[in-house]
mmCIF file of C-alpha atoms in Angstrom:
data_model
loop_
_atom_site.group_PDB
_atom_site.id
_atom_site.type_symbol
_atom_site.label_atom_id
_atom_site.label_comp_id
_atom_site.label_asym_id
_atom_site.label_seq_id
_atom_site.Cartn_x
_atom_site.Cartn_y
_atom_site.Cartn_z
ATOM 1 C CA THR A 1 -25.179 43.924 -4.441
ATOM 2 C CA LEU A 2 -22.402 44.646 -6.903
ATOM 3 C CA ILE A 3 -18.713 43.972 -6.286
ATOM 4 C CA TRP A 4 -16.298 45.931 -8.451
ATOM 5 C CA ALA A 5 -12.715 47.135 -8.444
ATOM 6 C CA ILE A 6 -10.720 50.090 -9.700
ATOM 7 C CA GLY A 7 -7.143 51.098 -8.990
ATOM 8 C CA ASN A 8 -6.199 49.461 -5.691
ATOM 9 C CA SER A 9 -9.758 49.451 -4.271
ATOM 10 C CA ILE A 10 -12.494 46.819 -4.080
ATOM 11 C CA TRP A 11 -16.038 48.018 -3.459
ATOM 12 C CA GLU A 12 -19.345 46.422 -2.618
ATOM 13 C CA VAL A 13 -22.376 48.608 -3.312
ATOM 14 C CA LYS A 14 -26.126 48.236 -3.413
ATOM 15 C CA LEU A 15 -27.940 48.755 -6.695
ATOM 16 C CA ASN A 16 -29.074 52.185 -5.473
ATOM 17 C CA GLY A 17 -25.420 53.237 -5.122
ATOM 18 C CA GLU A 18 -25.152 52.913 -1.358
ATOM 19 C CA ILE A 19 -21.623 51.842 -0.407
ATOM 20 C CA ILE A 20 -21.462 48.785 1.860
ATOM 21 C CA TRP A 21 -17.671 48.526 2.155
ATOM 22 C CA ASN A 22 -14.413 49.498 0.479
ATOM 23 C CA HIS A 23 -11.048 47.768 0.868
ATOM 24 C CA GLN A 24 -7.644 48.686 -0.537
ATOM 25 C CA ILE A 25 -5.015 46.148 -1.543
ATOM 26 C CA PRO A 26 -1.314 46.865 -0.799
ATOM 27 C CA ASP A 27 0.439 49.434 -2.994
ATOM 28 C CA LYS A 28 2.780 46.669 -4.155
ATOM 29 C CA TYR A 29 -0.102 45.376 -6.276
ATOM 30 C CA GLY A 30 -2.421 48.342 -6.521
ATOM 31 C CA LEU A 31 -0.370 51.123 -8.052
ATOM 32 C CA GLY A 32 0.216 51.458 -11.788
ATOM 33 C CA THR A 33 -2.251 49.189 -13.602
ATOM 34 C CA GLY A 34 -3.988 48.328 -10.324
ATOM 35 C CA ILE A 35 -6.723 45.711 -10.261
ATOM 36 C CA HIS A 36 -7.541 45.147 -13.922
ATOM 37 C CA HIS A 37 -9.810 43.092 -16.160
ATOM 38 C CA ASP A 38 -11.296 40.573 -13.706
ATOM 39 C CA ILE A 39 -12.255 39.916 -10.090
ATOM 40 C CA LEU A 40 -13.516 36.607 -8.710
ATOM 41 C CA TYR A 41 -15.306 36.317 -5.369
ATOM 42 C CA MET A 42 -14.242 33.132 -3.553
ATOM 43 C CA GLY A 43 -16.537 33.445 -0.527
ATOM 44 C CA GLU A 44 -15.682 34.334 3.076
ATOM 45 C CA ASP A 45 -14.453 37.821 2.062
ATOM 46 C CA LYS A 46 -11.742 36.375 -0.193
ATOM 47 C CA PHE A 47 -11.097 37.406 -3.801
ATOM 48 C CA LEU A 48 -8.914 36.301 -6.672
ATOM 49 C CA LEU A 49 -7.639 39.476 -8.336
ATOM 50 C CA THR A 50 -5.757 40.117 -11.565
ATOM 51 C CA VAL A 51 -3.046 42.653 -10.755
ATOM 52 C CA SER A 52 0.557 43.667 -11.421
ATOM 53 C CA ASN A 53 3.504 43.478 -9.035
ATOM 54 C CA ASN A 54 5.070 46.929 -9.018
ATOM 55 C CA GLU A 55 8.423 45.418 -8.068
ATOM 56 C CA LEU A 56 8.606 43.688 -11.463
ATOM 57 C CA SER A 57 9.405 45.140 -14.879
ATOM 58 C CA THR A 58 6.400 43.350 -16.425
ATOM 59 C CA ILE A 59 2.700 44.086 -16.010
ATOM 60 C CA GLU A 60 -0.659 42.273 -15.863
ATOM 61 C CA ASP A 61 0.862 38.875 -15.104
ATOM 62 C CA ILE A 62 0.110 38.426 -11.381
ATOM 63 C CA ILE A 63 -2.844 36.798 -9.593
ATOM 64 C CA ILE A 64 -3.370 37.306 -5.860
ATOM 65 C CA LEU A 65 -5.728 35.830 -3.288
ATOM 66 C CA TYR A 66 -6.854 38.747 -1.154
ATOM 67 C CA ASP A 67 -8.612 38.494 2.211
ATOM 68 C CA ALA A 68 -10.719 41.621 2.682
ATOM 69 C CA SER A 69 -11.521 40.733 6.309
ATOM 70 C CA THR A 70 -7.859 40.986 7.294
ATOM 71 C CA SER A 71 -6.684 43.323 4.494
ATOM 72 C CA SER A 72 -3.977 40.832 3.590
ATOM 73 C CA VAL A 73 -2.668 39.030 0.532
ATOM 74 C CA LEU A 74 -2.769 35.299 1.252
ATOM 75 C CA LYS A 75 -1.177 34.016 -1.944
ATOM 76 C CA GLU A 76 0.464 35.182 -5.155
ATOM 77 C CA TRP A 77 0.736 33.484 -8.543
ATOM 78 C CA ASP A 78 3.582 34.994 -10.596
ATOM 79 C CA LEU A 79 3.022 33.856 -14.183
ATOM 80 C CA ASN A 80 6.638 34.737 -14.959
ATOM 81 C CA ASP A 81 7.539 31.624 -12.952
ATOM 82 C CA SER A 82 5.034 29.212 -14.485
ATOM 83 C CA VAL A 83 4.160 30.288 -18.037
ATOM 84 C CA PRO A 84 6.698 30.436 -20.907
ATOM 85 C CA LYS A 85 7.024 33.701 -22.803
ATOM 86 C CA THR A 86 6.573 34.161 -26.514
ATOM 87 C CA ASP A 87 6.078 37.117 -28.835
ATOM 88 C CA TYR A 88 5.258 34.999 -31.889
ATOM 89 C CA PHE A 89 1.596 36.013 -31.929
ATOM 90 C CA ILE A 90 1.654 39.472 -30.351
ATOM 91 C CA GLY A 91 5.106 40.846 -29.612
ATOM 92 C CA THR A 92 6.305 42.851 -26.649
ATOM 93 C CA ASP A 93 7.593 45.794 -28.700
ATOM 94 C CA GLY A 94 5.755 48.572 -30.518
ATOM 95 C CA ARG A 95 2.855 50.871 -29.790
ATOM 96 C CA ALA A 96 0.558 48.527 -27.905
ATOM 97 C CA GLN A 97 3.230 46.379 -26.302
ATOM 98 C CA THR A 98 4.852 48.860 -23.916
ATOM 99 C CA PHE A 99 5.945 47.893 -20.393
ATOM 100 C CA ASN A 100 6.643 44.303 -21.480
ATOM 101 C CA ASP A 101 3.007 43.252 -21.333
ATOM 102 C CA TRP A 102 3.874 39.732 -22.472
ATOM 103 C CA PHE A 103 0.823 37.740 -21.264
ATOM 104 C CA HIS A 104 -1.886 40.350 -20.622
ATOM 105 C CA VAL A 105 -4.225 38.570 -18.208
ATOM 106 C CA ASN A 106 -7.845 39.311 -19.094
ATOM 107 C CA ALA A 107 -9.835 36.649 -17.225
ATOM 108 C CA ILE A 108 -9.619 34.220 -14.349
ATOM 109 C CA GLU A 109 -11.717 31.227 -13.291
ATOM 110 C CA TYR A 110 -11.522 28.813 -10.366
ATOM 111 C CA LYS A 111 -12.011 25.019 -10.572
ATOM 112 C CA GLU A 112 -13.080 23.792 -7.175
ATOM 113 C CA GLU A 113 -12.837 20.108 -8.106
ATOM 114 C CA ASP A 114 -9.042 20.162 -8.161
ATOM 115 C CA ASN A 115 -8.305 23.541 -6.551
ATOM 116 C CA SER A 116 -6.824 25.026 -9.713
ATOM 117 C CA ILE A 117 -7.180 28.311 -11.558
ATOM 118 C CA LEU A 118 -7.706 29.073 -15.232
ATOM 119 C CA VAL A 119 -6.079 32.234 -16.542
ATOM 120 C CA SER A 120 -6.639 33.791 -19.963
ATOM 121 C CA GLY A 121 -3.835 35.854 -21.446
ATOM 122 C CA GLN A 122 -4.789 37.776 -24.593
ATOM 123 C CA ARG A 123 -1.331 37.498 -26.117
ATOM 124 C CA SER A 124 -0.575 33.892 -25.329
ATOM 125 C CA GLY A 125 -3.535 31.604 -24.585
ATOM 126 C CA VAL A 126 -5.254 30.039 -21.585
ATOM 127 C CA VAL A 127 -3.338 28.234 -18.850
ATOM 128 C CA LYS A 128 -4.452 25.940 -16.076
ATOM 129 C CA LEU A 129 -2.326 26.410 -12.965
ATOM 130 C CA SER A 130 -2.232 24.422 -9.761
ATOM 131 C CA TRP A 131 -2.733 26.114 -6.409
ATOM 132 C CA ASP A 132 1.076 26.053 -6.176
ATOM 133 C CA ASN A 133 1.543 27.820 -9.537
ATOM 134 C CA GLU A 134 2.493 24.740 -11.528
ATOM 135 C CA LEU A 135 1.561 24.721 -15.225
ATOM 136 C CA ILE A 136 -0.872 21.845 -15.792
ATOM 137 C CA TRP A 137 -1.937 22.544 -19.368
ATOM 138 C CA PHE A 138 -1.808 25.266 -21.982
ATOM 139 C CA LEU A 139 -4.587 26.057 -24.472
ATOM 140 C CA THR A 140 -2.690 27.803 -27.254
ATOM 141 C CA ASP A 141 -1.107 27.245 -30.649
ATOM 142 C CA LYS A 142 1.942 24.942 -30.754
ATOM 143 C CA GLU A 143 3.388 27.156 -33.475
ATOM 144 C CA ARG A 144 3.906 29.931 -30.931
ATOM 145 C CA PHE A 145 6.095 27.654 -28.815
ATOM 146 C CA GLN A 146 7.787 25.547 -31.476
ATOM 147 C CA ASN A 147 11.241 26.244 -30.067
ATOM 148 C CA GLU A 148 10.368 25.269 -26.499
ATOM 149 C CA SER A 149 11.243 22.068 -24.668
ATOM 150 C CA MET A 150 9.318 18.842 -25.117
ATOM 151 C CA GLU A 151 8.230 19.143 -21.480
ATOM 152 C CA LEU A 152 6.325 22.305 -22.332
ATOM 153 C CA THR A 153 4.981 21.326 -25.753
ATOM 154 C CA ASN A 154 3.593 18.131 -24.230
ATOM 155 C CA LYS A 155 1.396 20.298 -21.989
ATOM 156 C CA ILE A 156 -0.161 22.151 -24.933
ATOM 157 C CA LEU A 157 -3.697 20.879 -25.568
ATOM 158 C CA PHE A 158 -4.329 19.520 -29.039
ATOM 159 C CA ASN A 159 -7.427 19.382 -31.215
ATOM 160 C CA GLN A 160 -7.802 16.609 -33.777
ATOM 161 C CA TYR A 161 -8.721 19.150 -36.455
ATOM 162 C CA ASP A 162 -5.877 21.553 -35.516
ATOM 163 C CA GLU A 163 -8.459 24.254 -34.904
ATOM 164 C CA ILE A 164 -7.093 27.036 -32.689
ATOM 165 C CA ILE A 165 -9.483 29.099 -30.547
ATOM 166 C CA THR A 166 -7.011 31.438 -28.836
ATOM 167 C CA TRP A 167 -6.767 34.394 -31.203
ATOM 168 C CA GLY A 168 -6.658 37.186 -28.640
ATOM 169 C CA GLN A 169 -9.276 35.302 -26.614
ATOM 170 C CA HIS A 170 -11.161 36.603 -23.569
ATOM 171 C CA ASN A 171 -13.267 35.428 -20.642
ATOM 172 C CA ILE A 172 -12.513 31.761 -19.938
ATOM 173 C CA ARG A 173 -15.479 30.170 -18.109
ATOM 174 C CA PHE A 174 -16.018 26.682 -16.673
ATOM 175 C CA ASP A 175 -19.407 25.035 -16.221
ATOM 176 C CA ASP A 176 -18.798 22.756 -13.251
ATOM 177 C CA THR A 177 -22.156 21.000 -13.617
ATOM 178 C CA ASN A 178 -21.690 19.927 -17.224
ATOM 179 C CA LYS A 179 -17.869 19.927 -17.217
ATOM 180 C CA VAL A 180 -17.599 22.152 -20.286
ATOM 181 C CA TYR A 181 -15.697 25.357 -20.976
ATOM 182 C CA TYR A 182 -16.656 28.613 -22.670
ATOM 183 C CA LEU A 183 -14.357 31.124 -24.325
ATOM 184 C CA PHE A 184 -14.701 34.194 -26.518
ATOM 185 C CA ASP A 185 -12.421 33.739 -29.536
ATOM 186 C CA ASN A 186 -11.824 37.308 -30.744
ATOM 187 C CA GLY A 187 -10.258 36.290 -34.036
ATOM 188 C CA LEU A 188 -7.448 38.853 -33.806
ATOM 189 C CA GLY A 189 -4.800 37.777 -36.315
ATOM 190 C CA ARG A 190 -6.561 34.475 -36.955
ATOM 191 C CA ASN A 191 -4.048 32.065 -38.528
ATOM 192 C CA TYR A 192 -1.491 34.913 -38.383
ATOM 193 C CA GLU A 193 -3.294 36.659 -41.226
ATOM 194 C CA ASN A 194 -5.681 39.548 -41.761
ATOM 195 C CA THR A 195 -8.360 37.241 -43.191
ATOM 196 C CA ASN A 196 -11.212 35.220 -41.701
ATOM 197 C CA LYS A 197 -12.059 38.252 -39.574
ATOM 198 C CA TYR A 198 -14.852 37.007 -37.385
ATOM 199 C CA SER A 199 -15.329 36.539 -33.657
ATOM 200 C CA ARG A 200 -17.180 33.750 -31.933
ATOM 201 C CA GLY A 201 -18.248 32.221 -28.689
ATOM 202 C CA VAL A 202 -16.843 28.732 -28.255
ATOM 203 C CA LYS A 203 -18.149 25.887 -26.115
ATOM 204 C CA PHE A 204 -15.636 23.068 -25.728
ATOM 205 C CA LYS A 205 -14.635 20.102 -23.621
ATOM 206 C CA ILE A 206 -11.176 19.103 -22.371
ATOM 207 C CA ASN A 207 -9.945 15.554 -21.823
ATOM 208 C CA GLU A 208 -7.155 15.910 -19.296
ATOM 209 C CA ALA A 209 -6.222 12.241 -19.622
ATOM 210 C CA ASP A 210 -4.718 12.818 -23.070
ATOM 211 C CA LEU A 211 -4.627 16.650 -23.004
ATOM 212 C CA SER A 212 -6.999 17.053 -25.925
ATOM 213 C CA TYR A 213 -9.921 19.382 -26.474
ATOM 214 C CA ASN A 214 -13.025 19.043 -28.568
ATOM 215 C CA ILE A 215 -15.110 21.963 -29.821
ATOM 216 C CA ILE A 216 -18.805 21.317 -29.130
ATOM 217 C CA GLU A 217 -20.507 24.412 -30.488
ATOM 218 C CA THR A 218 -19.622 27.891 -31.759
ATOM 219 C CA TYR A 219 -21.529 31.053 -32.575
ATOM 220 C CA GLY A 220 -20.387 34.063 -34.590
ATOM 221 C CA GLU A 221 -18.697 32.824 -37.770
ATOM 222 C CA ASP A 222 -21.650 33.931 -39.883
ATOM 223 C CA TYR A 223 -21.614 37.491 -38.533
ATOM 224 C CA ASP A 224 -18.355 39.052 -39.680
ATOM 225 C CA GLU A 225 -19.881 42.504 -39.100
ATOM 226 C CA TYR A 226 -19.630 41.698 -35.378
ATOM 227 C CA HIS A 227 -15.894 41.040 -35.553
ATOM 228 C CA SER A 228 -14.528 42.225 -32.191
ATOM 229 C CA PRO A 229 -10.712 42.067 -32.181
ATOM 230 C CA ILE A 230 -10.365 42.987 -28.505
ATOM 231 C CA ILE A 231 -12.370 43.104 -25.241
ATOM 232 C CA SER A 232 -15.644 41.026 -25.434
ATOM 233 C CA GLY A 233 -16.847 38.109 -23.340
ATOM 234 C CA ILE A 234 -19.069 35.089 -22.803
ATOM 235 C CA ASP A 235 -21.180 33.715 -19.966
ATOM 236 C CA PHE A 236 -23.759 30.999 -19.335
ATOM 237 C CA ASN A 237 -26.619 30.249 -16.978
ATOM 238 C CA ASP A 238 -28.033 27.129 -15.367
ATOM 239 C CA ASN A 239 -30.730 26.869 -18.038
ATOM 240 C CA GLY A 240 -28.168 26.237 -20.759
ATOM 241 C CA SER A 241 -28.427 29.668 -22.375
ATOM 242 C CA VAL A 242 -25.248 31.485 -23.405
ATOM 243 C CA LEU A 243 -24.617 35.218 -23.563
ATOM 244 C CA THR A 244 -22.047 36.176 -26.202
ATOM 245 C CA LEU A 245 -20.807 39.755 -26.039
ATOM 246 C CA PHE A 246 -19.258 41.122 -29.239
ATOM 247 C CA GLY A 247 -17.635 43.984 -27.366
ATOM 248 C CA SER A 248 -15.521 45.936 -29.870
ATOM 249 C CA ILE A 249 -17.353 46.000 -33.190
ATOM 250 C CA GLY A 250 -16.250 49.595 -33.776
ATOM 251 C CA TYR A 251 -12.565 48.633 -33.885
ATOM 252 C CA GLN A 252 -10.548 48.041 -37.036
ATOM 253 C CA LEU A 253 -7.366 46.269 -35.951
ATOM 254 C CA ASP A 254 -5.550 44.829 -38.946
ATOM 255 C CA TYR A 255 -2.990 42.132 -38.180
ATOM 256 C CA THR A 256 0.212 42.472 -40.218
ATOM 257 C CA ASN A 257 2.661 40.608 -38.022
ATOM 258 C CA ASN A 258 3.412 40.215 -34.335
ATOM 259 C CA LYS A 259 4.996 43.680 -34.193
ATOM 260 C CA ASP A 260 2.406 45.634 -36.153
ATOM 261 C CA TRP A 261 -1.267 44.851 -35.620
ATOM 262 C CA LEU A 262 -2.992 48.065 -34.585
ATOM 263 C CA GLY A 263 -3.949 49.492 -37.945
ATOM 264 C CA SER A 264 -6.219 52.547 -37.871
ATOM 265 C CA VAL A 265 -7.909 51.382 -34.613
ATOM 266 C CA TRP A 266 -11.385 52.772 -35.375
ATOM 267 C CA LYS A 267 -13.628 51.842 -38.272
ATOM 268 C CA ASN A 268 -14.225 54.758 -40.594
ATOM 269 C CA PRO A 269 -17.008 55.552 -41.064
ATOM 270 C CA GLN A 270 -18.221 54.390 -37.667
ATOM 271 C CA PRO A 271 -20.789 51.578 -37.831
ATOM 272 C CA ASP A 272 -24.388 52.614 -37.230
ATOM 273 C CA TYR A 273 -24.975 49.853 -34.681
ATOM 274 C CA GLY A 274 -23.803 49.056 -31.170
#
């Protein structure tokens, strides 16, 4: 079966289109942007959903645990309470930054070993949050948070080569068997410039003892024609194979600064592939 979501509804359907069930989350979370970007089945009719809270002035910065069997929200993670804001990389003003979309959740993952969640925010980085919404670590660029407290900057993961992999990134994944992570590094505004325009899948490992990360393998640097500034994704299987999805090769988004990065949007002429 397939499980999918749109608006405030979650559906399970057979491959032939036959509907098995449909549930609707409360309007508090389902109106406006609704369920967006990602949905994670937790078993026993429970789902982690990326949503907005319509009582807030911000969007796409809420995670809820929804129980379809009782049509109830069991838990809410408000990223406004756990993740610091910044507009150093992608600001909250201008054409694409309406409604104060400061974090822009685009993926969620669950780590059963310590009951935590991983949340990717296109405009900020990847955070690891406890079940009680405490910030454990932050995969991002220290430069974006240079004016923050030492308590926060000490939670930012570091790489010995100062290589950043969170340039508009998507689709954080965790391989529980091999204890490695996967991420799609879009390369939007890489190094705060309009150069080095390539996208890549990244396989990396995190040492939580010293809050460091080590890049194991990447794919995509040699294929700048597949540069995908937004969308895109990555996944893996038990055989060790990786699927890297260059999902927006028709886009031409030129980074100028954190307030002006849209450019002409579409490549002209359109590429004859994809």
